[in-house]
XYZ file of C-alpha atoms in Angstrom:
735
model
C 24.109 11.052 26.495
C 23.079 8.858 23.545
C 23.384 10.216 20.030
C 19.825 10.570 18.733
C 20.973 9.701 15.227
C 22.268 6.250 16.230
C 20.104 5.401 19.258
C 17.193 2.949 18.805
C 13.846 4.504 17.984
C 12.424 2.810 21.084
C 14.178 1.086 23.973
C 12.208 -0.388 26.891
C 14.100 -1.959 29.812
C 12.711 -3.667 32.929
C 9.353 -1.911 32.629
C 6.852 -2.583 35.452
C 3.314 -1.184 35.539
C 0.671 -1.846 38.221
C -3.084 -1.248 38.212
C -3.579 -1.067 41.986
C -2.503 -4.590 43.058
C -2.510 -6.094 39.558
C 0.980 -6.427 38.046
C 0.121 -5.614 34.375
C 3.665 -5.319 32.938
C 6.390 -7.414 34.499
C 9.928 -6.436 33.566
C 9.281 -5.838 29.860
C 12.389 -5.528 27.666
C 11.922 -4.397 24.061
C 14.076 -2.634 21.457
C 12.971 -1.172 18.105
C 15.913 0.079 16.072
C 14.010 1.094 12.923
C 11.325 -0.119 10.536
C 8.232 -1.985 11.720
C 8.092 -4.260 14.777
C 5.029 -6.302 15.787
C 3.858 -7.390 19.238
C 1.177 -10.087 19.446
C -0.568 -11.884 22.280
C -3.904 -12.882 23.691
C -6.265 -10.334 25.177
C -5.314 -9.279 28.695
C -1.581 -9.893 28.211
C -0.540 -6.229 28.639
C -0.125 -5.077 25.042
C -2.320 -1.974 25.337
C -0.765 -1.159 28.726
C 2.642 -1.204 27.014
C 1.405 1.362 24.460
C -0.091 3.568 27.155
C 3.072 3.407 29.245
C 5.228 4.485 26.294
C 2.882 7.424 25.676
C 2.910 8.401 29.348
C -0.801 7.676 29.779
C -0.077 5.271 32.660
C 2.771 5.667 35.139
C 5.560 3.105 35.236
C 6.443 1.748 38.653
C 10.002 1.004 37.595
C 12.099 0.551 34.497
C 13.130 2.775 31.638
C 11.593 3.974 28.332
C 13.851 5.787 25.883
C 12.775 7.429 22.612
C 15.736 7.963 20.273
C 17.986 7.805 23.321
C 15.998 10.276 25.441
C 14.470 9.097 28.722
C 10.692 9.688 28.702
C 9.519 7.468 31.572
C 8.381 10.395 33.716
C 7.358 12.827 30.968
C 3.711 13.880 30.376
C 1.977 12.656 27.171
C 2.045 16.069 25.489
C 5.818 16.322 25.880
C 6.278 12.784 24.513
C 4.148 13.651 21.473
C 6.275 16.752 20.810
C 9.378 14.559 20.833
C 7.975 12.843 17.733
C 5.818 9.980 18.983
C 2.476 9.382 17.245
C -0.254 7.198 18.736
C -3.151 5.337 17.100
C -5.164 4.140 20.110
C -7.330 1.062 20.214
C -10.919 2.143 19.596
C -9.899 5.136 17.399
C -10.966 7.844 19.937
C -12.484 10.314 17.453
C -14.656 13.352 18.224
C -18.213 12.745 17.129
C -18.896 16.437 16.420
C -15.766 17.204 14.362
C -15.547 16.580 10.627
C -12.750 14.609 8.987
C -11.136 17.841 7.826
C -11.370 19.401 11.292
C -9.709 16.333 12.838
C -6.835 16.673 10.385
C -6.528 20.438 10.800
C -6.180 19.976 14.566
C -3.409 17.405 14.182
C -1.580 19.149 11.368
C 0.147 21.868 13.350
C 2.124 19.841 15.884
C 5.247 19.096 13.823
C 6.251 20.107 10.289
C 7.266 17.384 7.858
C 6.406 15.461 4.720
C 2.966 14.328 5.921
C 0.458 17.028 4.995
C -3.322 17.028 4.730
C -2.983 16.886 0.949
C -0.793 13.793 1.195
C -3.283 12.183 3.589
C -6.085 12.703 1.089
C -3.904 11.251 -1.671
C -3.105 8.228 0.510
C -6.709 7.718 1.663
C -9.004 8.966 -1.158
C -12.027 7.784 0.820
C -11.274 10.387 3.500
C -11.164 13.087 0.829
C -14.671 12.046 -0.229
C -15.861 12.188 3.401
C -13.949 15.295 4.463
C -17.114 17.128 5.613
C -18.605 14.177 7.520
C -18.482 13.978 11.311
C -16.583 11.306 13.200
C -19.792 9.482 14.139
C -20.908 9.351 10.488
C -17.920 7.285 9.337
C -17.760 3.525 8.946
C -15.354 1.537 11.114
C -12.788 1.393 8.306
C -13.078 5.123 7.648
C -12.677 5.869 11.356
C -9.493 3.786 11.463
C -8.141 5.581 8.378
C -8.799 8.891 10.137
C -7.153 7.730 13.378
C -4.053 6.641 11.467
C -4.021 9.857 9.421
C -4.313 11.976 12.559
C -1.184 10.315 13.950
C 0.753 10.579 10.670
C 0.012 14.308 10.453
C 2.095 14.852 13.588
C 5.050 13.708 11.415
C 6.340 11.330 14.098
C 9.693 9.559 14.237
C 8.009 6.727 16.153
C 4.432 5.620 15.472
C 2.615 3.365 17.964
C -0.450 1.563 16.596
C -2.680 -0.393 18.971
C -4.812 -2.982 17.097
C -4.946 -0.991 13.813
C -6.922 -3.705 11.940
C -9.374 -4.617 14.702
C -12.922 -5.034 13.363
C -12.037 -4.002 9.797
C -13.206 -5.618 6.560
C -10.548 -7.685 4.730
C -10.177 -5.057 2.003
C -9.413 -2.331 4.580
C -7.058 -4.685 6.449
C -5.128 -5.137 3.189
C -4.887 -1.347 2.764
C -3.563 -0.886 6.304
C -1.079 -3.726 5.805
C 0.169 -2.172 2.562
C 0.549 1.222 4.256
C 2.611 -0.334 7.068
C 4.859 -2.022 4.521
C 5.358 1.307 2.717
C 6.184 3.107 5.964
C 8.741 0.437 6.801
C 10.200 0.589 3.309
C 10.519 4.392 3.326
C 12.415 4.254 6.620
C 11.448 7.720 7.860
C 9.104 6.463 10.586
C 9.657 3.543 12.963
C 6.425 1.722 13.810
C 5.457 -0.393 16.820
C 2.374 -2.448 15.885
C 0.221 -4.178 18.489
C -1.866 -6.817 16.685
C -4.213 -9.741 17.226
C -4.133 -10.618 13.512
C -1.078 -12.839 13.148
C -1.261 -12.569 9.359
C -0.808 -8.796 9.487
C 1.789 -8.900 12.267
C 4.017 -11.387 10.447
C 3.591 -9.716 7.048
C 4.783 -6.260 8.097
C 7.792 -7.082 10.309
C 10.753 -9.440 10.218
C 10.433 -10.410 13.879
C 7.466 -10.639 16.226
C 7.416 -10.279 20.006
C 5.059 -12.605 21.891
C 3.535 -11.180 25.077
C 2.341 -13.616 27.748
C 1.042 -12.502 31.160
C 2.639 -9.066 31.073
C 6.057 -10.250 29.851
C 7.755 -10.493 26.462
C 7.909 -14.275 26.311
C 10.110 -14.396 23.230
C 10.952 -12.667 19.949
C 10.577 -14.950 16.956
C 11.135 -14.884 13.193
C 7.856 -13.821 11.549
C 8.073 -16.327 8.685
C 8.468 -19.205 11.109
C 5.520 -18.050 13.217
C 3.249 -17.488 10.203
C 3.818 -20.980 8.791
C 3.758 -23.040 11.988
C 0.253 -23.705 13.335
C 1.507 -25.800 16.213
C 3.796 -23.002 17.349
C 0.950 -20.484 17.113
C -1.270 -22.753 19.176
C 1.431 -23.189 21.832
C 2.289 -19.493 22.085
C -1.000 -17.785 21.271
C -3.631 -20.497 21.561
C -6.377 -20.596 24.129
C -6.949 -22.731 27.203
C -4.109 -24.011 29.422
C -0.987 -21.932 28.988
C 1.490 -24.658 28.285
C 3.917 -22.168 26.739
C 4.001 -19.507 29.435
C 7.625 -20.333 30.137
C 10.244 -17.874 28.993
C 13.078 -18.713 26.664
C 15.426 -18.893 29.631
C 13.246 -21.555 31.206
C 12.931 -23.588 28.021
C 15.054 -26.674 27.551
C 18.468 -26.012 25.967
C 17.736 -28.405 23.135
C 14.580 -26.421 22.307
C 16.598 -23.222 22.110
C 19.141 -24.963 19.943
C 16.406 -26.245 17.673
C 14.977 -22.750 17.334
C 18.376 -21.482 16.188
C 18.854 -24.300 13.705
C 18.196 -23.553 10.023
C 14.625 -24.322 9.071
C 14.143 -26.678 6.103
C 12.784 -25.103 2.936
C 9.086 -25.763 2.610
C 7.796 -27.131 -0.666
C 4.258 -27.086 -1.986
C 1.172 -25.619 -0.296
C 1.528 -24.124 3.177
C -1.318 -23.626 5.628
C -1.369 -20.098 7.088
C -3.200 -19.691 10.381
C -4.003 -15.995 10.338
C -5.543 -15.778 13.806
C -7.714 -17.679 16.206
C -11.343 -17.848 15.023
C -12.411 -16.008 18.200
C -10.124 -13.483 19.871
C -8.886 -15.347 22.972
C -8.303 -14.233 26.526
C -6.450 -15.908 29.357
C -9.795 -17.287 30.616
C -11.015 -18.705 27.279
C -11.731 -22.381 26.801
C -9.750 -24.408 24.238
C -10.952 -24.075 20.639
C -11.285 -27.346 18.701
C -8.470 -27.958 16.244
C -11.033 -28.560 13.487
C -12.366 -25.046 13.943
C -8.893 -23.523 13.736
C -8.184 -25.577 10.604
C -11.398 -24.320 9.004
C -10.357 -20.686 9.576
C -6.915 -21.148 7.977
C -5.992 -20.352 4.405
C -3.639 -22.045 1.959
C -0.665 -20.302 0.405
C 0.758 -22.175 -2.549
C 4.298 -20.825 -2.608
C 5.274 -20.470 1.021
C 5.348 -17.416 3.245
C 6.600 -14.171 1.727
C 9.153 -12.616 4.032
C 9.172 -8.900 4.634
C 12.421 -8.352 2.742
C 10.925 -10.166 -0.254
C 7.724 -8.120 -0.072
C 9.500 -4.776 0.131
C 11.966 -5.840 -2.545
C 9.090 -6.739 -4.824
C 7.831 -3.159 -4.702
C 11.227 -1.905 -5.835
C 11.311 -4.374 -8.739
C 9.277 -3.905 -11.928
C 5.769 -5.156 -11.304
C 6.105 -7.417 -14.317
C 8.641 -9.536 -12.441
C 6.460 -10.208 -9.388
C 4.922 -13.655 -9.066
C 2.663 -15.391 -6.590
C 2.114 -18.848 -7.991
C 2.230 -20.335 -11.475
C 1.469 -17.941 -14.358
C -2.240 -17.741 -15.145
C -4.319 -16.365 -18.017
C -7.454 -14.497 -16.904
C -10.602 -14.789 -19.021
C -12.790 -11.927 -17.820
C -16.283 -10.728 -18.635
C -19.944 -10.588 -17.727
C -20.850 -14.251 -17.409
C -24.550 -13.527 -16.971
C -24.772 -12.401 -20.626
C -21.534 -13.614 -22.293
C -21.013 -16.915 -20.486
C -20.954 -19.178 -23.572
C -18.499 -16.934 -25.433
C -16.138 -16.539 -22.490
C -16.120 -20.284 -21.722
C -15.394 -20.921 -25.415
C -12.314 -18.683 -25.132
C -11.338 -20.275 -21.812
C -11.441 -23.786 -23.309
C -9.151 -22.794 -26.181
C -6.624 -21.152 -23.847
C -6.723 -24.080 -21.408
C -6.409 -26.540 -24.286
C -3.076 -24.956 -25.190
C -1.681 -26.031 -21.823
C -1.875 -22.640 -20.100
C -3.417 -22.306 -16.647
C -6.654 -20.249 -16.736
C -9.046 -18.528 -14.347
C -12.557 -17.506 -15.388
C -13.479 -14.189 -13.718
C -17.027 -12.794 -13.551
C -17.523 -9.005 -13.481
C -21.265 -8.918 -14.127
C -23.346 -6.467 -12.103
C -26.687 -8.281 -12.118
C -25.925 -10.156 -8.894
C -26.705 -13.517 -10.510
C -24.481 -16.415 -9.474
C -22.372 -18.020 -12.233
C -20.054 -21.004 -12.296
C -16.526 -19.596 -12.449
C -13.191 -19.406 -10.653
C -13.662 -15.868 -9.280
C -17.218 -14.678 -8.685
C -18.592 -11.185 -9.177
C -19.359 -11.069 -5.455
C -15.692 -11.741 -4.658
C -14.587 -8.986 -7.038
C -17.147 -6.557 -5.566
C -15.636 -6.932 -2.088
C -12.646 -4.957 -3.369
C -14.776 -1.828 -3.791
C -14.471 0.749 -1.031
C -18.080 0.088 0.030
C -18.092 -3.615 -0.760
C -20.960 -5.317 -2.561
C -23.439 -2.603 -1.576
C -21.423 -0.121 -3.611
C -21.483 -2.330 -6.716
C -24.838 -4.079 -6.966
C -27.580 -1.459 -7.324
C -30.480 -0.323 -9.483
C -28.424 2.228 -11.466
C -26.629 0.144 -14.098
C -24.212 2.909 -15.052
C -23.150 3.423 -11.452
C -22.852 -0.344 -10.976
C -20.614 -0.731 -14.036
C -18.370 2.112 -12.843
C -18.146 0.625 -9.350
C -17.438 -2.899 -10.632
C -14.707 -1.554 -12.929
C -13.097 0.099 -9.906
C -13.401 -3.097 -7.836
C -11.951 -5.229 -10.642
C -9.012 -2.869 -11.062
C -8.252 -3.046 -7.325
C -8.539 -6.835 -7.377
C -6.316 -7.141 -10.443
C -3.596 -4.965 -8.883
C -3.260 -7.605 -6.141
C -2.722 -10.471 -8.586
C 1.008 -10.974 -9.049
C 0.981 -13.927 -11.459
C -1.056 -12.686 -14.443
C 0.558 -13.967 -17.639
C -2.182 -12.593 -19.898
C -5.770 -11.369 -19.897
C -8.577 -11.567 -22.463
C -12.171 -10.381 -22.542
C -15.103 -10.311 -24.945
C -18.225 -8.146 -24.902
C -19.811 -4.889 -25.962
C -19.134 -1.350 -24.842
C -20.184 -2.114 -21.264
C -17.924 -5.151 -21.033
C -14.991 -3.240 -22.505
C -15.454 -0.375 -20.052
C -15.569 -2.879 -17.172
C -12.257 -4.595 -17.906
C -10.211 -1.853 -19.605
C -9.295 0.125 -16.439
C -7.973 -3.050 -14.821
C -6.024 -3.991 -17.942
C -4.486 -0.522 -18.033
C -3.276 -1.092 -14.462
C -1.237 -4.132 -15.515
C 2.432 -3.634 -16.455
C 3.376 -2.942 -20.041
C 4.302 -6.226 -21.697
C 1.602 -8.402 -20.123
C -0.571 -9.465 -23.115
C -4.002 -7.817 -23.000
C -6.774 -8.434 -25.568
C -10.363 -7.174 -25.774
C -12.689 -8.605 -28.437
C -15.531 -6.118 -28.808
C -18.094 -4.623 -31.145
C -16.672 -1.162 -30.340
C -13.160 -1.987 -31.568
C -13.690 -0.513 -35.045
C -14.278 2.997 -33.698
C -12.312 5.316 -31.412
C -10.592 2.933 -28.985
C -8.576 5.650 -27.234
C -10.826 5.763 -24.145
C -10.359 2.014 -23.666
C -6.673 1.630 -24.551
C -5.383 4.847 -22.968
C -1.624 4.700 -22.302
C -1.535 0.878 -22.118
C -0.572 -1.799 -24.649
C -4.098 -3.199 -24.948
C -4.946 -4.952 -28.214
C -8.558 -4.568 -29.403
C -10.123 -6.882 -31.996
C -13.387 -6.101 -33.791
C -15.933 -8.851 -33.195
C -17.690 -8.318 -36.598
C -20.985 -9.676 -35.226
C -22.165 -8.653 -31.795
C -20.803 -10.779 -28.958
C -24.201 -12.382 -28.462
C -24.164 -16.153 -28.842
C -21.891 -18.554 -30.710
C -22.164 -18.841 -34.497
C -19.821 -19.513 -37.394
C -18.521 -15.910 -37.451
C -18.208 -15.390 -33.708
C -16.491 -18.764 -33.250
C -13.874 -17.838 -35.842
C -13.214 -14.377 -34.378
C -13.189 -15.540 -30.756
C -10.891 -18.447 -31.633
C -8.496 -16.105 -33.441
C -8.416 -13.830 -30.402
C -7.868 -16.705 -27.969
C -5.089 -18.227 -30.067
C -3.458 -14.822 -30.550
C -3.334 -14.358 -26.785
C -1.951 -17.886 -26.328
C 0.831 -17.070 -28.783
C 1.693 -13.812 -27.032
C 1.703 -15.411 -23.585
C 3.810 -18.408 -24.588
C 6.316 -16.271 -26.467
C 6.682 -13.977 -23.448
C 7.069 -16.875 -20.999
C 9.655 -18.516 -23.262
C 11.575 -15.236 -23.495
C 11.543 -14.812 -19.708
C 12.669 -18.394 -19.177
C 15.588 -17.959 -21.563
C 16.625 -14.486 -20.423
C 19.977 -14.468 -18.584
C 19.679 -13.362 -14.966
C 23.021 -11.616 -14.694
C 21.508 -8.206 -13.946
C 23.551 -6.636 -16.738
C 20.653 -4.785 -18.381
C 20.682 -1.012 -18.021
C 18.079 0.716 -15.840
C 15.399 2.500 -17.873
C 14.587 6.205 -17.578
C 11.788 8.206 -19.184
C 12.319 11.435 -21.161
C 9.492 13.599 -22.566
C 9.925 15.284 -25.958
C 8.105 17.488 -28.439
C 9.274 18.637 -31.848
C 10.463 21.966 -30.448
C 12.565 20.249 -27.731
C 13.992 17.471 -29.915
C 17.595 18.805 -29.981
C 17.730 18.883 -26.187
C 16.315 15.356 -25.820
C 18.685 13.953 -28.428
C 21.688 15.452 -26.623
C 20.514 14.226 -23.183
C 19.864 10.705 -24.470
C 23.272 10.606 -26.177
C 25.035 11.654 -22.960
C 23.200 9.056 -20.838
C 22.869 6.068 -23.171
C 25.954 4.269 -21.836
C 24.479 4.133 -18.330
C 20.729 4.122 -18.950
C 18.165 2.811 -21.377
C 16.556 6.079 -22.494
C 12.848 5.743 -23.339
C 11.548 8.850 -25.122
C 7.831 9.712 -24.926
C 6.173 12.129 -27.361
C 4.254 14.685 -25.282
C 0.937 14.318 -27.095
C -1.264 13.735 -24.065
C -1.088 9.967 -24.158
C 2.732 10.081 -24.227
C 2.980 11.560 -20.743
C 0.399 9.100 -19.482
C 2.361 6.188 -20.953
C 5.533 7.337 -19.240
C 3.773 7.686 -15.906
C 2.207 4.248 -16.332
C 5.701 2.769 -16.567
C 6.657 4.768 -13.470
C 3.622 3.352 -11.636
C 4.589 -0.174 -12.743
C 8.094 0.261 -11.330
C 9.695 -0.049 -14.761
C 11.464 3.333 -14.758
C 14.310 4.149 -12.384
C 13.948 7.890 -12.917
C 12.369 10.585 -15.093
C 13.668 13.557 -17.083
C 10.378 15.344 -17.737
C 11.861 17.953 -20.037
C 8.653 18.687 -21.979
C 5.561 19.423 -19.895
C 3.587 21.023 -22.746
C 0.604 18.737 -22.157
C -0.287 21.025 -19.227
C -0.913 23.858 -21.735
C -3.492 21.825 -23.594
C -5.094 20.577 -20.364
C -5.654 24.093 -18.985
C -6.340 25.936 -22.251
C -8.302 23.298 -24.197
C -5.735 22.087 -26.722
C -5.809 18.774 -28.560
C -2.927 17.066 -26.702
C -4.012 17.454 -23.060
C -2.640 15.736 -19.987
C -5.060 14.408 -17.395
C -5.554 15.933 -13.949
C -3.315 13.119 -12.656
C -0.262 14.396 -14.546
C 2.719 13.961 -12.170
C 0.578 11.651 -9.999
C 2.750 8.590 -10.586
C 5.858 10.604 -9.670
C 4.176 11.748 -6.462
C 3.105 8.235 -5.488
C 6.303 6.402 -6.440
C 8.902 8.990 -5.330
C 11.203 8.168 -8.257
C 14.011 10.697 -8.850
C 12.541 13.503 -10.953
C 14.254 16.124 -13.104
C 11.756 18.366 -14.886
C 11.492 21.515 -16.941
C 9.017 23.768 -18.749
C 9.589 22.520 -22.284
C 7.061 23.854 -24.857
C 4.883 25.594 -22.277
C 4.857 28.481 -24.748
C 2.289 26.783 -26.992
C -1.219 25.329 -27.085
C -1.852 22.759 -29.817
C -4.844 22.833 -32.161
C -5.657 21.154 -35.464
C -6.104 22.960 -38.772
C -6.510 26.767 -38.438
C -10.288 26.598 -38.804
C -10.523 24.354 -35.715
C -9.180 27.005 -33.324
C -11.932 28.019 -30.851
C -13.567 31.382 -31.563
C -12.407 32.868 -28.234
C -8.769 32.544 -29.362
C -9.118 34.050 -32.858
C -7.121 37.227 -32.036
C -4.136 35.445 -30.522
C -0.607 34.880 -31.872
C -0.388 31.664 -33.980
C 2.216 29.645 -35.801
C 1.057 27.151 -38.431
C 3.357 24.179 -37.964
C 1.748 22.267 -40.855
C -1.759 22.217 -42.426
C -3.023 19.978 -39.609
C -1.222 21.541 -36.627
C -1.698 25.124 -35.416
C 0.240 26.415 -32.398
C -0.970 29.280 -30.178
C 1.411 31.326 -28.007
C 0.521 31.347 -24.302
C 0.045 34.698 -22.537
C 1.597 35.893 -19.257
C -1.679 35.182 -17.408
C -1.822 31.659 -18.803
C 1.817 31.093 -17.906
C 1.201 32.237 -14.352
C -1.717 29.803 -14.123
C 0.434 26.934 -15.429
C 3.230 27.811 -13.011
C 0.889 27.575 -10.031
C -0.621 24.290 -11.297
C 2.767 22.632 -11.772
C 4.194 24.090 -8.562
C 1.372 22.673 -6.450
C 2.137 19.194 -7.779
C 5.868 19.569 -7.291
C 5.121 20.312 -3.626
C 3.464 16.897 -3.326
C 6.581 15.058 -4.520
C 8.497 13.508 -1.634
C 11.240 12.071 -3.825
C 14.230 14.057 -5.067
C 13.137 16.892 -7.403
C 15.207 19.223 -9.577
C 13.133 21.560 -11.757
C 14.987 23.625 -14.372
C 13.954 27.016 -15.769
C 15.612 27.948 -19.117
C 15.727 31.741 -19.044
C 16.715 31.839 -22.729
C 13.411 30.319 -23.871
C 11.320 27.211 -23.324
C 11.274 25.879 -26.905
C 12.858 26.266 -30.323
C 10.142 28.831 -31.183
C 10.731 30.761 -27.948
C 14.120 32.285 -28.772
C 15.292 35.699 -30.007
C 14.109 36.179 -33.583
C 11.632 33.286 -33.387
C 7.813 33.736 -33.588
C 7.047 32.841 -29.935
C 9.866 34.800 -28.239
C 8.151 36.490 -25.273
C 10.363 37.117 -22.201
C 7.419 38.645 -20.308
C 5.335 35.460 -20.618
C 8.287 33.296 -19.605
C 9.012 35.537 -16.606
C 5.400 35.163 -15.432
C 5.784 31.375 -15.580
C 9.063 31.415 -13.656
C 7.717 33.818 -10.987
C 4.656 31.637 -10.383
C 6.834 28.559 -9.935
C 9.194 30.376 -7.571
C 6.297 31.627 -5.442
C 4.431 28.298 -5.368
C 7.142 25.687 -4.907
C 8.266 25.084 -1.332
C 11.979 24.546 -1.892
C 13.933 22.187 0.357
C 17.259 20.391 0.077
C 15.389 17.691 -1.837
C 13.094 19.903 -3.915
C 14.924 22.645 -5.798
C 14.304 25.053 -8.680
C 17.376 25.707 -10.843
C 17.743 28.714 -13.189
C 19.870 28.384 -16.324
C 20.465 31.464 -18.504
C 20.150 29.492 -21.755
C 17.496 28.251 -24.178
C 16.168 24.793 -23.449
C 17.895 23.381 -26.556
C 21.318 24.897 -25.838
C 24.152 22.463 -24.966
C 24.802 24.287 -21.689
C 21.220 23.653 -20.584
C 21.261 19.946 -21.469
C 24.606 19.580 -19.718
C 23.048 21.037 -16.548
C 20.194 18.514 -16.802
C 22.582 15.573 -17.177
C 24.824 16.805 -14.349
C 21.831 17.048 -12.019
C 20.356 13.685 -13.007
C 23.420 11.456 -12.645
C 23.923 11.906 -8.883
C 20.272 11.050 -8.239
C 20.744 7.485 -9.489
C 24.497 7.017 -9.587
C 26.576 6.427 -12.678
C 25.566 2.772 -12.907
C 21.922 3.694 -12.459
C 21.381 2.110 -9.060
C 18.701 3.768 -6.943
C 19.808 5.138 -3.604
C 17.651 6.494 -0.827
C 17.847 10.245 -0.375
C 16.808 11.652 3.002
C 14.133 14.292 2.876
């Protein structure tokens, strides 16, 4: 009997399926070891029949189907599903009368695993918004999200997806493609994808199987198939089937040529994503001119799967997709002259530029990227952006621009000019860019509180002096200074990158959170790790935690030692240094190794004593200095914080070690110190113990020391090193 740990996820041998007298599958052989594998072919070639045969929905006449080494050819569908096979059928197959949440609740109990309803809603926020809507009330894209989510909730080892992008808008297709890449990268689920869209099929898998007339005609390298229109036309084109022969029947020299190394392609490459009209075996030939018109151009060649998945592991700042470009962004319907003035200065310096319109009026403007193109990136497309409510339109356009900007891998710098509306449109997108990419906003609001615009990012804001409303002697000077400042930043950064040695000798960076009352612990941890890691320390003042998580989201941190989570106190109790509701969100989404603790959860931060809210006047306080007043948290508040943190720890699928210092959570929480309160600490620890679902990968560790004691910091360091290795290299840890 095969060992399930080493057997292929799926092995099909000599599979024959008949529909009465029609021979639908004819001796199909197919093996999926792990990762994602695509099968493409014209309509009527047997792809859906293959899916149904694997799931036991149609009976095989002969042949063998093995799942992880176990023969399933004669098993009923329910038994196959319990073995760990998930199925996303063509056409979605949802219940019209059941809500989104009811669909997920039904699927959630089949098999326990990392995919939970909460994780589904995090992965597909649109489903969370529509959780009480019935299946018939969803759009086609939402229905497909739900069909995929329903299959993922069974926590399968093998996921079969039949035409997952059929009939979807391009934005939703991109989301599905990205999800498939992530599933393949994580390695926990093997995926068999049946696709008509050659672009998707070749992007998500290294090799592609071609089905012709019920047989696997050949298995071919995805990069070669994606770049070769003639090959696509021969294998998947319409009309006379000149390529129905199998590899065995092909001429030996053709087979030899297929094995020969392919020459490196230079310059633009035409990518033929799919036939303009989905073909069948009875279709008439499509004119070459029509196929050419439906193709797209890719300037740097086809990105192979290993390059795409590798890019997600690298810092986002290092990704490229074409020559570096400076984006000049704003509302061209009202600030067109000013933005073109900036664009001309940047372009005159020799840098490549793109003028991007984010106006919400719907008026057409001459630019490189139109507002209509940006709006397509919103979850509801242009209809969700262009409306009568200007505030809602600005919010929706900001969301669409941020999504669009996240897909641009070659941004060397970005600049904008406008008022408060313009700044609020572009700032969220700028904050999504990696730290280090030059970002500049010239605005009339830049002399006030710029915190809401800058957030945790390295955005530079320049006061426009006059309103950004027409060109004059003052505005020309200010706009020119801003444009030239950005040019200088971009050129200096490009020069530095060009001259930087590529020997890989730089240390991996890790993030550590600190507050004044946890400084001794952080200093000791950083000293112990500095030979192997670049230790970046973030002051836990609300924006500090957000800045650290931004670097996590950008892929610039290899791991996190979140020693000081005090920002949660201020978030829940109304202090002046609050986290956002998305605290820990980047850790959840990225799965970086995480070591955390409860540093400074004994205190809520306020300003001068007279700023403390009236409801807290009878509490225990410590005046740190005339401008900082600290309030001791109570047992009830600690229990609340423990539940809040524990719920987020449960959503982390990466390796988690969370430490509880039983001797006190800060320098003030120690015997003889003003905030020493074992009862409050015990309430915090009990809430965490009750809330956190501990596994081999998610553990709570008790240490009978104060957080600043050497024994506690030594335990932190000892736990962190194995998660990344002494040299800091990431390694995959099985859940």
